């Protein structure tokens, strides 16, 4: 029987990164993946394909609606959904192959099959052709999550679909109904709205991306309405019925209990995800879970069973690929006796709509509820030269700082290429910078990043220069 120092169950961004770091630290490492490709949900049916679809649909939308203003005359533009889909799969394939290469490079042994825990040092792997058993000193559970649905609605994967099926559609829906105005709902809704679908988003709360600062949710709502997405906020979905080539959705207005119906050809369930732990054999070792089905872990991400760790979507915290990766590195280094740390308050949330959204630190609502004395500064992209040049003027950057010390406590952004430019805010907050520290730094001109400087100036005695 083969024996390893560390075995990881699950090869998503948490699992494969944990494997690489553990191998770098000199451990003999194995990773178990139940599917034929590495990368988990993120690489195969989540982060990567969704962003590839978003990128493609954004190019098409700009070609249709903005190129003429740039002086570029395009006589006709059409979507070849099959070719677009193929390019998405090509991108996914390249990245998956890259992960496989990294496993070989770092001498990580890959097992294909369903991993099941027999005891805290033994794992059984059931493949298509054979069953194997391996021994391990430590194990890391990184099995990720799967789409959730409402209690009374079954995802049939045909007309009532999850994000997995939505990202593999072979046709552009005539009318896509989306249940949930969180990250998944607004991203996939954006894709098909830009490609020509009628898109209706039904959201239980009174705003979009409800876990983020309310100001960015309000702006995103306004921006997406201009892209012809229709919204039914504060509506509770009570029923969906699929028949042949259509779906009927019934929802109740939470303010007046009035019922309404929508009819479309597809209904996307986008209310979130839930931990995937079925068939893991947790009961064989007594790993404890909480009321959400997440594995209970301590500050070292170790379960109640010594030597059994868990990371990513199966434990508490945001279900984010980059959070899982940080935890993967953390666990490998903890096992090696190092003293790593993760600042969970500085793990950013990102939404890849157009405009893009990102938030890091605490929201204004959270800080006010905590009774913290704060000051805020905001600067709009419509006053930014680079945004005017690129015709991306929707949005703003908001900086929240401590009223007495000026330390930056939260930064909330919505605007062009925010997913890349938010990192300056993370670095600033990691080093506990004051708003004035950023305000006094030179930012290149013309750049989108000047908006962050101006927002910091606005938070520092209302000193913004260009508005």
PDB file of N, CA and C in Angstrom, residues 18 35 226 257-258 290 333 370:
ATOM      1  N   UNK A  18      -2.726  23.666  -2.501  1.00  0.00           N
ATOM      2  CA  UNK A  18      -2.221  23.016  -1.287  1.00  0.00           C
ATOM      3  C   UNK A  18      -1.200  21.940  -1.649  1.00  0.00           C
ATOM      4  N   UNK A  35     -13.239  13.431 -10.905  1.00  0.00           N
ATOM      5  CA  UNK A  35     -13.496  13.618 -12.331  1.00  0.00           C
ATOM      6  C   UNK A  35     -12.216  13.396 -13.144  1.00  0.00           C
ATOM      7  N   UNK A 226     -29.717  49.711 -17.469  1.00  0.00           N
ATOM      8  CA  UNK A 226     -29.409  50.371 -18.743  1.00  0.00           C
ATOM      9  C   UNK A 226     -29.043  49.357 -19.824  1.00  0.00           C
ATOM     10  N   UNK A 257     -47.582  40.971  -0.870  1.00  0.00           N
ATOM     11  CA  UNK A 257     -48.023  39.588  -1.080  1.00  0.00           C
ATOM     12  C   UNK A 257     -48.664  39.342  -2.449  1.00  0.00           C
ATOM     13  N   UNK A 258     -48.565  40.297  -3.350  1.00  0.00           N
ATOM     14  CA  UNK A 258     -49.139  40.132  -4.679  1.00  0.00           C
ATOM     15  C   UNK A 258     -48.306  39.111  -5.462  1.00  0.00           C
ATOM     16  N   UNK A 290     -21.374  21.684  10.853  1.00  0.00           N
ATOM     17  CA  UNK A 290     -22.294  22.642  11.470  1.00  0.00           C
ATOM     18  C   UNK A 290     -23.658  22.578  10.798  1.00  0.00           C
ATOM     19  N   UNK A 333       1.736  24.945   5.077  1.00  0.00           N
ATOM     20  CA  UNK A 333       2.790  25.569   5.885  1.00  0.00           C
ATOM     21  C   UNK A 333       2.607  25.283   7.369  1.00  0.00           C
ATOM     22  N   UNK A 370     -21.502  48.476  13.970  1.00  0.00           N
ATOM     23  CA  UNK A 370     -20.537  48.231  15.047  1.00  0.00           C
ATOM     24  C   UNK A 370     -20.261  49.487  15.877  1.00  0.00           C
TER      25      UNK A 370
END
